[in-house]
Short mmCIF file of C-alpha atoms in Angstrom, two decimals:
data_model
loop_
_atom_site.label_atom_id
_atom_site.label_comp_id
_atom_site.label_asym_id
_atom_site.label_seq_id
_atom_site.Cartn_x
_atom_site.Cartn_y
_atom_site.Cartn_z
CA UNK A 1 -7.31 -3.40 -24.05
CA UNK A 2 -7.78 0.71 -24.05
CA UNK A 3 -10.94 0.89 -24.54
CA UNK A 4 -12.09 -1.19 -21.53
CA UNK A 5 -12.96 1.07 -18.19
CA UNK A 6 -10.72 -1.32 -16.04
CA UNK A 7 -7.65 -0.11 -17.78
CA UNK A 8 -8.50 3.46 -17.01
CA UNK A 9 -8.74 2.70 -13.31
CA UNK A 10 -5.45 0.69 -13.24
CA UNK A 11 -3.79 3.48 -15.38
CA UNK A 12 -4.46 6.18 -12.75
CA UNK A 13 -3.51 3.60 -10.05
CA UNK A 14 0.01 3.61 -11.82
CA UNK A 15 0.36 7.16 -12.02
CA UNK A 16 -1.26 7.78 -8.55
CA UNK A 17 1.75 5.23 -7.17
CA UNK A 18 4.46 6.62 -9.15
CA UNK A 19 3.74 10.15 -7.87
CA UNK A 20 3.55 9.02 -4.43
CA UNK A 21 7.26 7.75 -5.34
CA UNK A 22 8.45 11.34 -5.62
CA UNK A 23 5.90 13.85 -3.29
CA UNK A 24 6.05 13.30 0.81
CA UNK A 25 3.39 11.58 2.06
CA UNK A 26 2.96 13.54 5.18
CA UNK A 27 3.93 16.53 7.13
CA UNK A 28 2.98 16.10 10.40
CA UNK A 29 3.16 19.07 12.93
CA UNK A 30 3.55 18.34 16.36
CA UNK A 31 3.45 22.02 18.70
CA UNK A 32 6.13 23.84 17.12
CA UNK A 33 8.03 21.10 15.53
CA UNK A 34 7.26 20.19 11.83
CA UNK A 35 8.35 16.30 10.70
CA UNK A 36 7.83 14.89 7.14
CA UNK A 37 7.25 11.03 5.92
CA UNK A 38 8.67 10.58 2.90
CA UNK A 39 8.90 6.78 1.20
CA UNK A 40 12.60 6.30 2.77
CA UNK A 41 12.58 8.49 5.98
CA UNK A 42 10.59 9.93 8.57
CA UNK A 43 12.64 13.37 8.96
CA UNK A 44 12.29 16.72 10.80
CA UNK A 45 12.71 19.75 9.73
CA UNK A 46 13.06 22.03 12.45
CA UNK A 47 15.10 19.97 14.59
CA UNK A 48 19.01 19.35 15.11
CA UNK A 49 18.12 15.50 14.45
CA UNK A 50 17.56 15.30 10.66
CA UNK A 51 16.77 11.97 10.35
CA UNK A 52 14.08 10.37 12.82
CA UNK A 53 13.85 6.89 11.79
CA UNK A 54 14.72 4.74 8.11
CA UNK A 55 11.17 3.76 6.59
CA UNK A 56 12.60 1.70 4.15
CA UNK A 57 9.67 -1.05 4.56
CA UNK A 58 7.69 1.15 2.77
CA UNK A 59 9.50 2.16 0.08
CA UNK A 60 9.23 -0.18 -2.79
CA UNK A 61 5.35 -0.87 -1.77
CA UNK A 62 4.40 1.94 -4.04
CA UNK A 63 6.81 0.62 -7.11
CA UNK A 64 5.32 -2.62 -6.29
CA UNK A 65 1.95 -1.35 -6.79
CA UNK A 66 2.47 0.51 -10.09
CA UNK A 67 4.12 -2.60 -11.66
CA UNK A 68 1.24 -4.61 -10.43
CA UNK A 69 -1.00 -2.55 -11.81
CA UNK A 70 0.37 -2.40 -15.28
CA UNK A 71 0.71 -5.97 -15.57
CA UNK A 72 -3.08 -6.22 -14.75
CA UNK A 73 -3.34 -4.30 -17.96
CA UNK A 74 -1.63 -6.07 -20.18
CA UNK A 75 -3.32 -9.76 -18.56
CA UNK A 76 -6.98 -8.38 -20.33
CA UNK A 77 -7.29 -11.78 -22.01
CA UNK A 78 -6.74 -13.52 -18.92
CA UNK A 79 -9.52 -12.24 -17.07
CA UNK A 80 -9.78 -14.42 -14.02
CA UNK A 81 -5.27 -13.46 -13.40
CA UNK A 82 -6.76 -10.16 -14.06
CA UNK A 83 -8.96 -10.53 -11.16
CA UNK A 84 -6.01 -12.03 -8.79
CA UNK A 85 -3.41 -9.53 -9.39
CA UNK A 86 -6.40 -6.87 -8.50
CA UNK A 87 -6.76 -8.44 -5.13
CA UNK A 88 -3.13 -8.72 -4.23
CA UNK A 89 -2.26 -4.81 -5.68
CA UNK A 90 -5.59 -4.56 -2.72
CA UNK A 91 -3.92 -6.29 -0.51
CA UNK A 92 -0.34 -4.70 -1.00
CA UNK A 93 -1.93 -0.83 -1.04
CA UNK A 94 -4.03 -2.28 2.41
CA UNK A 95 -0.20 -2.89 3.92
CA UNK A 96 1.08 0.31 2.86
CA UNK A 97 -1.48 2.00 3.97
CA UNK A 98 -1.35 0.20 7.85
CA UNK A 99 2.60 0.60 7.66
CA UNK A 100 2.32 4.52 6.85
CA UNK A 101 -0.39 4.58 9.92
CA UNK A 102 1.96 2.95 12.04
CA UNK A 103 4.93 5.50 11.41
CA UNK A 104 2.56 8.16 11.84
CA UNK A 105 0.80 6.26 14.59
CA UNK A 106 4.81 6.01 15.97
CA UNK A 107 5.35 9.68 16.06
CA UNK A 108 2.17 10.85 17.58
CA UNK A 109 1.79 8.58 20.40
CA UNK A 110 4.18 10.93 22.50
CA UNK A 111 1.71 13.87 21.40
CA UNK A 112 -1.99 14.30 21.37
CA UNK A 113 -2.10 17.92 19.61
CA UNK A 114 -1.23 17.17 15.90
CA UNK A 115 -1.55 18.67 12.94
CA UNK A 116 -1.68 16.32 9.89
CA UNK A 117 -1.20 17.70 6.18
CA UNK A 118 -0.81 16.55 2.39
CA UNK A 119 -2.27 15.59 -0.20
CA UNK A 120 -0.48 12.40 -1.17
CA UNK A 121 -1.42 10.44 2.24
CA UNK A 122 -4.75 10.03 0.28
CA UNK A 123 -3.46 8.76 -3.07
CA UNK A 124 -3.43 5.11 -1.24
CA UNK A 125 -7.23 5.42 -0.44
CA UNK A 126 -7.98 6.73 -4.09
CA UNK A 127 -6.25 3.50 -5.16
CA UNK A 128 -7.83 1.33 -3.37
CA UNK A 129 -10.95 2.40 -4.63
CA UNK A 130 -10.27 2.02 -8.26
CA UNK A 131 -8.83 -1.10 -7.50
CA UNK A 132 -12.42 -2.13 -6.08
CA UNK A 133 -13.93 -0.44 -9.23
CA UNK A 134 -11.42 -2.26 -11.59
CA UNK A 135 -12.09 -5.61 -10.01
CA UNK A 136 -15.79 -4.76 -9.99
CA UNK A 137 -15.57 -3.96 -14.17
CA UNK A 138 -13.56 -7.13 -14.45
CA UNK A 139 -15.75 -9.37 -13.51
CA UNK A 140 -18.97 -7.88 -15.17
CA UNK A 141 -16.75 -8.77 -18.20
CA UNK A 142 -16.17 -11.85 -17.26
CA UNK A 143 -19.89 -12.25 -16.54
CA UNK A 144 -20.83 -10.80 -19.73
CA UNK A 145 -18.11 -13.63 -21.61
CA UNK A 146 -19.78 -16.36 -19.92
CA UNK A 147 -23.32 -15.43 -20.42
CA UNK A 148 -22.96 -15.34 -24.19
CA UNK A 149 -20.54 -18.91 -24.04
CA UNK A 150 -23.90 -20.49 -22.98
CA UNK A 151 -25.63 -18.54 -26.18
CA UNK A 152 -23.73 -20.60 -28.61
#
């Protein structure tokens, strides 16, 4: 289970999506004012308005994702379910990814001088990536399985 490359990739997925739980996702300047998404809220800083709008769609997405992930891990006999919850945890980091856009997307459409910043806004593109990778080492197992089935 350890020792294949898959469950390397889905272990930094997990930890990837748990720290996206806890760090904002963006801070956004628009001219002087300075707004941050965070997994519950899209806030301000600087303003009197604290609260901007409840992002509570996109909350669990990340929580989702982790789960997902480390039940992939623990399906390494199964390797075809494997293979399936890969795509969905795709799919479901995809979503997140457009919903995040579309607060952002929300915010700036009044603007067109913005300044974008941190680090965690990438952690969904990172995962998505070793998702691909995971589902990619996943199947050359399952390749690999099947070519020696037809040995015996």
């Amino acid at each position: 289970m350890i020792q294949r490359i898959q469950t390397v990739y889905l272990l930094v997925i997990v930890a990837l999506s748990i720290a996206m739980l806890f760090m904002p996702l963006a801070i956004l300047q628009i001219g002087t004012d300075i707004f941050t998404l965070k997994l519950s809220q899209l806030s301000a800083l600087n303003l009197p308005v604290e609260l901007i709008n409840p992002a509570w769609a996109i909350l669990f997405m990340p929580a989702l994702s982790a789960i997902l992930a480390l039940i992939t891990i623990f399906l390494y006999k199964n390797r075809i379910m494997q293979i399936r919850f890969c795509i969905y945890n795709f799919v479901l980091i995809i979503v997140f990814y457009g919903m995040c856009a579309f607060f952002l997307w929300k915010l700036t459409r009044l603007s067109g001088d913005y300044q974008l910043q941190g680090i965690s806004f990438v952690f969904p593109l990172i995962c998505l990536i070793l998702n691909y990778l995971a589902i990619h080492s996943i199947r050359a197992d399952e390749t690999l399985i099947r070519s020696l089935n037809r040995l015996r």
